[in-house]
Coordinates of N, CA and C in Angstrom, one line a residue:
M1 N 0.8 -1.2 0.0 CA 0.0 0.0 0.0 C 0.9 1.2 0.0
L2 N 0.4 2.3 -0.7 CA 1.2 3.5 -0.7 C 1.1 4.2 0.6
N3 N 2.2 4.9 1.0 CA 2.2 5.6 2.3 C 1.9 7.1 1.9
L4 N 0.7 7.5 2.3 CA 0.3 8.9 2.0 C 0.5 9.9 3.1
T5 N 1.3 9.5 4.1 CA 1.5 10.4 5.2 C 3.0 11.0 5.1
P6 N 3.2 12.2 5.7 CA 4.6 12.7 5.7 C 5.6 11.8 6.4
E7 N 6.8 11.8 5.9 CA 7.8 10.9 6.4 C 8.4 11.3 7.7
N8 N 8.4 12.6 8.1 CA 9.0 13.0 9.3 C 8.4 14.3 9.8
D9 N 8.8 14.7 11.1 CA 8.2 15.8 11.7 C 8.5 17.1 11.0
S10 N 9.7 17.2 10.3 CA 10.0 18.4 9.6 C 9.1 18.7 8.5
Q11 N 8.6 17.6 7.8 CA 7.7 17.7 6.7 C 6.3 18.2 7.3
V12 N 5.9 17.7 8.4 CA 4.7 18.1 9.0 C 4.7 19.6 9.4
N13 N 5.8 20.1 10.0 CA 6.0 21.5 10.4 C 6.0 22.4 9.1
H14 N 6.7 21.9 8.1 CA 6.7 22.7 6.9 C 5.3 22.8 6.3
Y15 N 4.6 21.7 6.3 CA 3.2 21.7 5.7 C 2.3 22.7 6.5
Q16 N 2.4 22.6 7.9 CA 1.6 23.5 8.7 C 2.0 24.9 8.5
H17 N 3.3 25.2 8.4 CA 3.7 26.6 8.1 C 3.1 27.1 6.8
H18 N 3.2 26.2 5.8 CA 2.7 26.6 4.5 C 1.2 26.8 4.5
Q19 N 0.4 26.0 5.3 CA -1.0 26.2 5.4 C -1.3 27.6 6.1
N20 N -0.5 27.9 7.1 CA -0.7 29.2 7.8 C -0.5 30.4 6.9
V21 N 0.5 30.3 6.1 CA 0.8 31.4 5.2 C -0.3 31.5 4.2
Q22 N -0.9 30.4 3.7 CA -2.0 30.5 2.8 C -3.2 31.1 3.4
L23 N -3.4 30.9 4.7 CA -4.6 31.4 5.3 C -4.6 32.9 5.6
I24 N -3.4 33.4 5.8 CA -3.3 34.8 6.2 C -2.9 35.7 5.0
T25 N -2.6 35.1 3.9 CA -2.1 35.9 2.7 C -3.2 36.0 1.7
P26 N -3.7 37.2 1.4 CA -4.8 37.3 0.4 C -4.3 37.0 -1.0
P27 N -5.1 36.7 -2.0 CA -4.7 36.5 -3.4 C -4.0 37.7 -3.9
S28 N -2.9 37.5 -4.7 CA -2.1 38.6 -5.1 C -2.8 39.3 -6.3
S29 N -3.7 38.7 -6.9 CA -4.4 39.4 -8.0 C -5.8 38.7 -8.2
A30 N -6.6 39.4 -9.0 CA -7.9 38.9 -9.3 C -7.8 37.7 -10.2
K31 N -6.8 37.7 -11.1 CA -6.5 36.6 -12.0 C -6.3 35.3 -11.3
Q32 N -5.4 35.4 -10.2 CA -5.2 34.2 -9.4 C -6.4 33.7 -8.8
S33 N -7.2 34.6 -8.3 CA -8.5 34.2 -7.6 C -9.4 33.5 -8.6
N34 N -9.5 34.0 -9.9 CA -10.3 33.4 -10.9 C -9.8 32.0 -11.2
I35 N -8.5 31.8 -11.3 CA -7.9 30.5 -11.6 C -8.2 29.5 -10.5
S36 N -8.1 30.0 -9.3 CA -8.5 29.1 -8.1 C -9.9 28.7 -8.2
S37 N -10.8 29.7 -8.5 CA -12.2 29.4 -8.6 C -12.5 28.4 -9.7
E38 N -11.8 28.5 -10.8 CA -12.0 27.6 -12.0 C -11.6 26.2 -11.6
K39 N -10.5 26.1 -10.9 CA -10.0 24.8 -10.5 C -11.0 24.1 -9.5
S40 N -11.5 24.9 -8.6 CA -12.5 24.4 -7.7 C -13.7 23.9 -8.4
H41 N -14.2 24.7 -9.4 CA -15.3 24.3 -10.1 C -15.1 22.9 -10.9
K42 N -13.9 22.8 -11.5 CA -13.6 21.6 -12.2 C -13.5 20.4 -11.2
A43 N -13.0 20.6 -10.0 CA -12.9 19.6 -9.0 C -14.3 19.1 -8.6
D44 N -15.2 20.1 -8.5 CA -16.6 19.7 -8.1 C -17.2 18.9 -9.2
I45 N -17.0 19.2 -10.4 CA -17.5 18.4 -11.6 C -17.0 17.0 -11.5
V46 N -15.7 16.9 -11.3 CA -15.0 15.6 -11.3 C -15.6 14.7 -10.2
N47 N -15.7 15.3 -9.0 CA -16.2 14.6 -7.8 C -17.6 14.1 -8.0
K48 N -18.4 15.0 -8.6 CA -19.8 14.6 -8.9 C -19.9 13.5 -9.9
Y49 N -19.0 13.5 -10.9 CA -19.0 12.5 -12.0 C -18.6 11.1 -11.3
I50 N -17.6 11.1 -10.5 CA -17.2 9.9 -9.8 C -18.3 9.3 -8.9
T51 N -19.0 10.2 -8.2 CA -20.1 9.7 -7.4 C -21.2 9.0 -8.2
E52 N -21.5 9.7 -9.3 CA -22.6 9.1 -10.2 C -22.1 7.8 -10.9
A53 N -20.8 7.8 -11.3 CA -20.2 6.6 -11.9 C -20.2 5.5 -11.0
S54 N -19.9 5.7 -9.7 CA -19.9 4.7 -8.7 C -21.2 4.0 -8.5
V55 N -22.3 4.8 -8.5 CA -23.6 4.3 -8.4 C -24.0 3.4 -9.6
F56 N -23.6 3.9 -10.8 CA -23.9 3.2 -12.1 C -23.2 1.9 -12.1
I57 N -21.9 1.8 -11.7 CA -21.1 0.6 -11.7 C -21.7 -0.4 -10.7
L58 N -22.1 0.1 -9.5 CA -22.6 -0.8 -8.5 C -24.0 -1.4 -8.9
S59 N -24.7 -0.7 -9.8 CA -26.0 -1.2 -10.2 C -25.9 -2.6 -10.9
F60 N -24.7 -2.9 -11.5 CA -24.5 -4.2 -12.1 C -24.5 -5.3 -11.0
W61 N -24.1 -5.0 -9.8 CA -24.0 -5.9 -8.7 C -25.2 -5.8 -7.8
K62 N -26.2 -5.0 -8.1 CA -27.3 -4.7 -7.2 C -28.1 -6.0 -6.9
N63 N -28.4 -6.2 -5.6 CA -29.3 -7.3 -5.2 C -30.6 -7.2 -5.8
P64 N -31.0 -8.1 -6.7 CA -32.3 -8.0 -7.4 C -33.5 -8.0 -6.4
Q65 N -33.3 -8.5 -5.2 CA -34.4 -8.6 -4.2 C -34.7 -7.2 -3.5
Q66 N -33.7 -6.3 -3.8 CA -33.9 -5.0 -3.1 C -34.3 -3.9 -4.1
N67 N -35.1 -2.9 -3.7 CA -35.6 -1.9 -4.5 C -34.7 -0.7 -4.6
S68 N -33.8 -0.5 -3.6 CA -33.0 0.7 -3.5 C -31.6 0.4 -3.7
L69 N -30.9 1.2 -4.6 CA -29.5 1.1 -4.8 C -28.7 1.7 -3.5
F70 N -29.4 2.4 -2.7 CA -28.7 3.1 -1.6 C -29.0 2.4 -0.3
N71 N -29.5 1.2 -0.3 CA -29.7 0.4 0.9 C -28.4 -0.2 1.3
T72 N -27.7 0.4 2.2 CA -26.3 -0.1 2.5 C -26.3 -1.3 3.4
Q73 N -27.4 -1.7 4.0 CA -27.5 -2.8 4.8 C -27.7 -4.1 4.0
T74 N -28.4 -4.0 2.9 CA -28.8 -5.2 2.1 C -28.0 -5.4 0.8
N75 N -27.4 -4.3 0.3 CA -26.7 -4.5 -0.9 C -25.3 -5.1 -0.6
L76 N -24.7 -5.7 -1.6 CA -23.4 -6.4 -1.4 C -22.3 -5.6 -0.9
I77 N -22.4 -4.3 -1.2 CA -21.3 -3.4 -0.8 C -21.8 -2.0 -0.5
N78 N -21.3 -1.3 0.5 CA -21.7 0.0 0.8 C -21.3 1.0 -0.3
Q79 N -22.3 1.7 -0.8 CA -22.0 2.6 -2.0 C -21.0 3.7 -1.7
K80 N -21.0 4.2 -0.4 CA -20.0 5.2 -0.1 C -18.6 4.6 0.0
D81 N -18.6 3.4 0.5 CA -17.3 2.7 0.6 C -16.7 2.5 -0.8
Y82 N -17.6 2.1 -1.7 CA -17.1 1.8 -3.0 C -16.7 3.1 -3.7
E83 N -17.4 4.2 -3.5 CA -17.1 5.5 -4.0 C -15.7 5.9 -3.6
R84 N -15.4 5.7 -2.3 CA -14.1 6.1 -1.7 C -13.0 5.3 -2.4
F85 N -13.3 4.0 -2.6 CA -12.3 3.1 -3.2 C -12.0 3.6 -4.7
T86 N -13.1 3.8 -5.4 CA -13.0 4.3 -6.8 C -12.2 5.6 -6.9
R87 N -12.5 6.5 -6.0 CA -11.9 7.8 -6.0 C -10.4 7.7 -5.7
E88 N -10.0 6.8 -4.8 CA -8.6 6.6 -4.4 C -7.8 6.0 -5.5
V89 N -8.4 5.0 -6.1 CA -7.7 4.3 -7.2 C -7.5 5.2 -8.4
L90 N -8.5 6.0 -8.7 CA -8.4 7.0 -9.8 C -7.3 8.0 -9.5
K91 N -7.3 8.4 -8.3 CA -6.3 9.4 -7.8 C -4.9 8.9 -7.9
R92 N -4.7 7.7 -7.4 CA -3.3 7.1 -7.3 C -2.8 6.8 -8.7
S93 N -3.7 6.3 -9.6 CA -3.3 6.0 -11.0 C -3.3 7.2 -11.9
R94 N -3.7 8.3 -11.4 CA -3.8 9.5 -12.2 C -4.6 9.3 -13.5
C95 N -5.7 8.6 -13.3 CA -6.6 8.2 -14.5 C -7.3 9.4 -15.1
S96 N -7.4 9.4 -16.4 CA -8.1 10.5 -17.1 C -9.6 10.1 -17.2
L97 N -10.4 11.0 -17.6 CA -11.8 10.8 -17.8 C -12.0 9.7 -18.9
L98 N -11.2 9.8 -20.0 CA -11.3 8.8 -21.0 C -11.0 7.4 -20.5
G99 N -10.0 7.3 -19.6 CA -9.6 6.0 -19.0 C -10.8 5.4 -18.2
L100 N -11.5 6.3 -17.5 CA -12.6 5.8 -16.6 C -13.8 5.4 -17.5
Q101 N -14.0 6.1 -18.6 CA -15.2 5.8 -19.4 C -15.0 4.5 -20.2
V102 N -13.7 4.2 -20.6 CA -13.5 3.0 -21.3 C -13.6 1.8 -20.3
A103 N -13.1 2.0 -19.1 CA -13.2 1.0 -18.0 C -14.6 0.7 -17.8
M104 N -15.5 1.7 -17.7 CA -16.9 1.5 -17.5 C -17.6 0.8 -18.7
Y105 N -17.0 1.0 -19.9 CA -17.5 0.3 -21.1 C -17.3 -1.2 -21.0
Y106 N -16.1 -1.6 -20.5 CA -15.7 -3.0 -20.3 C -16.6 -3.6 -19.2
L107 N -16.9 -2.8 -18.2 CA -17.8 -3.3 -17.1 C -19.2 -3.5 -17.7
F108 N -19.6 -2.6 -18.6 CA -20.9 -2.8 -19.2 C -21.0 -4.0 -20.0
K109 N -20.0 -4.3 -20.8 CA -19.9 -5.5 -21.6 C -19.9 -6.8 -20.7
L110 N -19.5 -6.6 -19.5 CA -19.5 -7.8 -18.6 C -20.7 -8.0 -17.8
Q111 N -21.7 -7.1 -18.0 CA -22.9 -7.1 -17.1 C -23.6 -8.4 -17.1
K112 N -23.7 -9.1 -18.2 CA -24.4 -10.4 -18.3 C -23.7 -11.4 -17.5
N113 N -22.3 -11.4 -17.6 CA -21.5 -12.3 -16.8 C -21.6 -12.0 -15.3
I114 N -21.7 -10.7 -15.0 CA -21.8 -10.4 -13.6 C -23.1 -10.9 -13.0
K115 N -24.2 -10.8 -13.7 CA -25.5 -11.2 -13.2 C -25.5 -12.8 -13.0
Q116 N -24.7 -13.5 -13.8 CA -24.7 -14.9 -13.8 C -23.5 -15.5 -13.0
R117 N -22.8 -14.6 -12.2 CA -21.6 -15.0 -11.6 C -21.8 -16.1 -10.6
F118 N -22.9 -16.2 -9.9 CA -23.1 -17.3 -9.0 C -23.4 -18.6 -9.7
I119 N -24.0 -18.5 -10.8 CA -24.2 -19.7 -11.6 C -22.9 -20.3 -12.2
S120 N -22.1 -19.4 -12.7 CA -20.8 -19.8 -13.3 C -19.7 -19.9 -12.3
N121 N -20.0 -19.4 -11.1 CA -19.0 -19.4 -10.0 C -17.7 -18.7 -10.5
D122 N -17.9 -17.6 -11.2 CA -16.7 -16.8 -11.6 C -16.3 -15.9 -10.5
K123 N -15.2 -16.3 -9.8 CA -14.7 -15.6 -8.7 C -14.2 -14.2 -9.1
S124 N -13.8 -14.1 -10.3 CA -13.2 -12.8 -10.7 C -14.2 -11.7 -10.8
L125 N -15.5 -12.1 -10.9 CA -16.6 -11.1 -11.0 C -17.4 -10.9 -9.7
M126 N -17.0 -11.6 -8.6 CA -17.7 -11.5 -7.4 C -17.6 -10.1 -6.7
C127 N -16.4 -9.6 -6.8 CA -16.1 -8.3 -6.1 C -16.1 -7.1 -7.0
P128 N -17.0 -6.1 -6.8 CA -17.0 -5.0 -7.6 C -15.7 -4.2 -7.7
K129 N -15.0 -4.1 -6.5 CA -13.8 -3.4 -6.5 C -12.7 -4.0 -7.4
R130 N -12.6 -5.3 -7.2 CA -11.6 -6.0 -8.0 C -11.9 -6.0 -9.5
T131 N -13.2 -6.2 -9.9 CA -13.5 -6.2 -11.3 C -13.3 -4.8 -11.9
F132 N -13.6 -3.7 -11.1 CA -13.4 -2.4 -11.6 C -11.9 -2.1 -11.8
L133 N -11.1 -2.6 -10.8 CA -9.7 -2.4 -10.9 C -9.1 -3.0 -12.2
I134 N -9.5 -4.3 -12.5 CA -9.0 -4.9 -13.7 C -9.4 -4.3 -14.9
C135 N -10.7 -3.8 -15.0 CA -11.2 -3.1 -16.2 C -10.4 -1.8 -16.4
L136 N -10.0 -1.2 -15.3 CA -9.2 0.1 -15.3 C -7.8 -0.3 -15.9
I137 N -7.2 -1.3 -15.4 CA -5.9 -1.8 -15.9 C -6.0 -2.0 -17.4
L138 N -7.1 -2.7 -17.9 CA -7.2 -3.0 -19.3 C -7.5 -1.8 -20.1
S139 N -8.2 -0.8 -19.5 CA -8.4 0.5 -20.2 C -7.1 1.2 -20.4
F140 N -6.2 1.2 -19.4 CA -4.9 1.8 -19.5 C -4.1 1.1 -20.7
K141 N -4.2 -0.2 -20.7 CA -3.4 -0.9 -21.8 C -4.0 -0.6 -23.2
F142 N -5.3 -0.4 -23.3 CA -5.9 -0.1 -24.6 C -5.6 1.4 -25.0
N143 N -5.6 2.3 -24.0 CA -5.5 3.7 -24.3 C -4.1 4.3 -24.5
Y144 N -3.2 3.7 -23.7 CA -1.9 4.3 -23.6 C -0.7 3.3 -24.0
D145 N 0.3 3.8 -24.6 CA 1.4 3.0 -25.0 C 2.3 2.7 -23.8
S146 N 2.4 3.6 -22.9 CA 3.2 3.4 -21.7 C 2.2 3.1 -20.5
N147 N 2.5 2.0 -19.8 CA 1.6 1.6 -18.7 C 2.3 1.3 -17.5
Y148 N 1.5 1.3 -16.4 CA 2.1 0.9 -15.1 C 2.4 -0.6 -15.1
S149 N 3.4 -1.0 -14.4 CA 3.7 -2.5 -14.3 C 2.7 -3.1 -13.3
F150 N 2.7 -4.4 -13.3 CA 1.9 -5.1 -12.3 C 2.3 -4.8 -10.9
K151 N 3.6 -4.5 -10.7 CA 4.1 -4.1 -9.4 C 3.5 -2.8 -9.0
S152 N 3.4 -1.9 -9.9 CA 2.8 -0.5 -9.6 C 1.3 -0.7 -9.3
W153 N 0.6 -1.5 -10.0 CA -0.8 -1.7 -9.8 C -1.0 -2.4 -8.4
S154 N 0.0 -3.2 -8.0 CA -0.1 -3.9 -6.7 C 0.0 -2.8 -5.6
K155 N 0.9 -1.8 -5.8 CA 1.0 -0.8 -4.8 C -0.2 0.1 -4.8
I156 N -0.8 0.4 -5.9 CA -1.9 1.2 -6.0 C -3.1 0.6 -5.3
S157 N -3.3 -0.7 -5.5 CA -4.5 -1.4 -5.1 C -4.4 -2.1 -3.7
G158 N -3.1 -2.6 -3.4 CA -2.9 -3.4 -2.2 C -3.1 -4.9 -2.5
L159 N -3.4 -5.2 -3.8 CA -3.5 -6.7 -4.1 C -2.2 -7.2 -4.5
S160 N -2.0 -8.5 -4.4 CA -0.7 -9.1 -4.8 C -0.6 -9.1 -6.3
I161 N 0.6 -9.2 -6.8 CA 0.8 -9.3 -8.3 C 0.2 -10.5 -8.8
G162 N 0.3 -11.6 -8.1 CA -0.3 -12.9 -8.6 C -1.8 -12.8 -8.7
E163 N -2.5 -12.2 -7.8 CA -3.9 -12.1 -7.8 C -4.4 -11.2 -9.0
I164 N -3.6 -10.1 -9.2 CA -4.0 -9.2 -10.3 C -3.8 -9.9 -11.6
K165 N -2.8 -10.7 -11.8 CA -2.6 -11.4 -13.1 C -3.7 -12.4 -13.3
T166 N -4.1 -13.1 -12.2 CA -5.1 -14.1 -12.4 C -6.5 -13.5 -12.7
L167 N -6.8 -12.4 -12.0 CA -8.0 -11.7 -12.3 C -8.1 -11.1 -13.7
E168 N -6.9 -10.6 -14.2 CA -6.9 -10.0 -15.5 C -7.1 -11.1 -16.6
F169 N -6.5 -12.2 -16.4 CA -6.6 -13.3 -17.3 C -8.1 -13.8 -17.4
N170 N -8.7 -13.9 -16.2 CA -10.1 -14.4 -16.2 C -11.1 -13.4 -16.8
I171 N -10.9 -12.1 -16.5 CA -11.8 -11.1 -17.1 C -11.5 -10.9 -18.6
L172 N -10.3 -11.1 -19.0 CA -10.0 -11.0 -20.5 C -10.8 -12.1 -21.2
Q173 N -10.8 -13.3 -20.6 CA -11.6 -14.4 -21.1 C -13.1 -14.1 -21.2
S174 N -13.6 -13.4 -20.2 CA -15.0 -13.1 -20.1 C -15.3 -12.0 -21.2
L175 N -14.3 -11.2 -21.5 CA -14.5 -10.2 -22.6 C -14.2 -10.7 -24.0
D176 N -13.9 -12.0 -24.1 CA -13.4 -12.7 -25.3 C -12.2 -12.0 -25.9
Y177 N -11.4 -11.5 -25.0 CA -10.1 -10.8 -25.4 C -10.4 -9.6 -26.3
D178 N -11.6 -9.1 -26.3 CA -11.9 -8.0 -27.2 C -12.0 -6.7 -26.4
L179 N -10.9 -5.9 -26.5 CA -10.8 -4.6 -25.8 C -11.0 -3.4 -26.7
N180 N -11.3 -3.7 -28.0 CA -11.4 -2.7 -29.0 C -12.6 -1.8 -28.7
C181 N -12.4 -0.5 -28.8 CA -13.5 0.5 -28.7 C -13.2 1.6 -29.7
N182 N -13.7 1.5 -30.9 CA -13.4 2.5 -31.9 C -14.2 3.8 -31.7
V183 N -13.9 4.7 -32.5 CA -14.5 6.1 -32.3 C -16.0 6.0 -32.3
E184 N -16.6 5.3 -33.3 CA -18.0 5.3 -33.4 C -18.7 4.6 -32.2
T185 N -18.1 3.5 -31.8 CA -18.6 2.8 -30.7 C -18.5 3.6 -29.4
F186 N -17.4 4.3 -29.2 CA -17.1 5.1 -28.0 C -18.1 6.3 -28.0
E187 N -18.4 6.9 -29.1 CA -19.3 8.0 -29.1 C -20.7 7.6 -28.7
K188 N -21.1 6.4 -29.2 CA -22.5 5.9 -28.8 C -22.5 5.5 -27.3
W189 N -21.4 4.9 -26.8 CA -21.3 4.6 -25.4 C -21.3 5.8 -24.6
S190 N -20.6 6.9 -25.0 CA -20.6 8.1 -24.2 C -22.0 8.7 -24.1
L191 N -22.7 8.7 -25.2 CA -24.1 9.2 -25.2 C -25.0 8.4 -24.2
L192 N -24.9 7.1 -24.3 CA -25.7 6.3 -23.4 C -25.3 6.5 -21.9
L193 N -24.0 6.5 -21.7 CA -23.5 6.7 -20.3 C -24.0 8.0 -19.7
N194 N -23.9 9.1 -20.5 CA -24.3 10.4 -20.0 C -25.8 10.4 -19.7
Q195 N -26.6 9.7 -20.5 CA -28.0 9.7 -20.2 C -28.3 8.9 -18.9
A196 N -27.5 7.9 -18.7 CA -27.7 7.1 -17.4 C -27.3 7.9 -16.2
L197 N -26.2 8.6 -16.4 CA -25.6 9.4 -15.2 C -26.6 10.6 -14.9
E198 N -27.2 11.2 -15.9 CA -28.2 12.3 -15.7 C -29.3 11.8 -14.8
K199 N -29.8 10.6 -15.1 CA -30.9 10.0 -14.3 C -30.5 9.6 -12.9
I200 N -29.2 9.1 -12.8 CA -28.7 8.8 -11.5 C -28.5 10.1 -10.7
E201 N -28.2 11.2 -11.3 CA -28.1 12.4 -10.6 C -29.4 12.8 -9.9
K202 N -30.5 12.6 -10.6 CA -31.8 12.9 -10.1 C -32.1 12.0 -8.9
L203 N -31.7 10.7 -9.0 CA -31.9 9.8 -7.9 C -31.1 10.1 -6.7
I204 N -29.9 10.6 -6.9 CA -29.0 11.0 -5.8 C -29.6 12.2 -5.1
D205 N -30.2 13.1 -5.8 CA -30.9 14.3 -5.3 C -32.1 14.0 -4.4
N206 N -32.7 12.8 -4.7 CA -33.9 12.4 -4.0 C -33.8 10.9 -3.7
R207 N -33.0 10.6 -2.7 CA -32.7 9.1 -2.4 C -33.9 8.4 -1.9
N208 N -35.0 9.1 -1.5 CA -36.2 8.4 -1.0 C -37.1 7.9 -2.1
S209 N -36.8 8.4 -3.4 CA -37.6 8.0 -4.5 C -37.3 6.6 -4.9
N210 N -38.1 5.9 -5.6 CA -37.9 4.5 -6.0 C -36.9 4.5 -7.2
T211 N -36.4 3.4 -7.6 CA -35.4 3.3 -8.7 C -36.0 2.8 -10.0
T212 N -37.3 3.1 -10.2 CA -37.9 2.7 -11.4 C -37.2 3.3 -12.6
S213 N -36.9 4.6 -12.5 CA -36.3 5.3 -13.6 C -34.9 4.8 -13.9
L214 N -34.2 4.4 -12.9 CA -32.8 3.8 -13.1 C -33.0 2.5 -13.8
K215 N -34.0 1.7 -13.4 CA -34.1 0.4 -14.0 C -34.5 0.5 -15.5
R216 N -35.3 1.5 -15.8 CA -35.6 1.7 -17.2 C -34.4 2.2 -17.9
T217 N -33.6 3.0 -17.3 CA -32.3 3.5 -17.9 C -31.4 2.3 -18.3
C218 N -31.2 1.4 -17.3 CA -30.3 0.3 -17.5 C -30.9 -0.6 -18.6
T219 N -32.3 -0.8 -18.6 CA -32.9 -1.6 -19.7 C -32.7 -1.0 -21.0
S220 N -32.9 0.3 -21.1 CA -32.7 1.0 -22.4 C -31.3 0.9 -22.9
I221 N -30.3 1.1 -22.0 CA -28.9 1.0 -22.3 C -28.6 -0.4 -22.8
E222 N -29.2 -1.4 -22.1 CA -28.9 -2.8 -22.6 C -29.5 -3.1 -24.0
E223 N -30.6 -2.5 -24.3 CA -31.2 -2.7 -25.6 C -30.3 -1.9 -26.6
E224 N -29.9 -0.7 -26.3 CA -29.1 0.0 -27.2 C -27.7 -0.6 -27.4
N225 N -27.3 -1.3 -26.4 CA -26.0 -2.0 -26.5 C -26.0 -3.0 -27.6
N226 N -27.1 -3.6 -27.9 CA -27.2 -4.5 -29.0 C -26.9 -3.8 -30.3
N227 N -27.3 -2.5 -30.4 CA -27.0 -1.7 -31.6 C -25.5 -1.4 -31.7
I228 N -24.9 -1.2 -30.5 CA -23.5 -0.9 -30.5 C -22.7 -2.1 -31.0
K229 N -23.2 -3.3 -30.6 CA -22.5 -4.5 -31.0 C -22.5 -4.8 -32.5
R230 N -23.6 -4.2 -33.1 CA -23.8 -4.4 -34.5 C -22.8 -3.4 -35.3
V231 N -22.3 -2.4 -34.7 CA -21.4 -1.5 -35.3 C -20.1 -2.3 -35.7
K232 N -19.7 -2.1 -36.9 CA -18.5 -2.8 -37.4 C -17.3 -2.3 -36.7
I233 N -16.6 -3.2 -36.0 CA -15.4 -2.8 -35.2 C -14.2 -2.7 -36.1
Q234 N -13.6 -1.5 -36.0 CA -12.4 -1.3 -36.8 C -11.3 -0.8 -35.9
T235 N -10.1 -1.2 -36.3 CA -8.9 -0.8 -35.5 C -8.7 0.7 -35.6
V236 N -8.6 1.3 -34.4 CA -8.4 2.8 -34.4 C -7.0 3.1 -34.9

């Protein structure tokens, strides 16, 4: 696991001194203030997107006997806990929005396997955290020429190198080794994903409402996914 704490007291004192200076020193110009405000706005958008994405991903593992995605006592995993995990992995890996969206596309392609995981006894799909991590690793491999080593992913996630390799092999098999996501396919996926996240945003704003709209969203996405699969896959 990565050590995110300062290494010694001098670093702590330096950090505290730096914080005090920031608190008592006003912005040197209006331009700097605007830049800071813009960064804060972007951070809010990213945080909001990750929250909605976490709910969307967990919907694949949702207990079909429960009506609420936000029932932390009966669902397989606490949504807030999963969101913290997702946020930390994305932060440590310095993942881009593109990387996250492609990882979610792989998860979406796996949804039928995820629903049948108890029948097939596919251990690689039992844990939402592990499955997301492997899909993120595969997304990095598809999108970028230079990638983290298994050792680096082990440090990022806390899993052993051997477990990561085994999970990756099993999930690749479930995906039929097809990681391709050309421009046309990605554009359709982005549109469907944004539609789903917009409806999830409304659910988050009113957690006491039922999840009928989300169920309809997932159903419509599943139907549209058949159209995506019909798109001729070409190498980008």
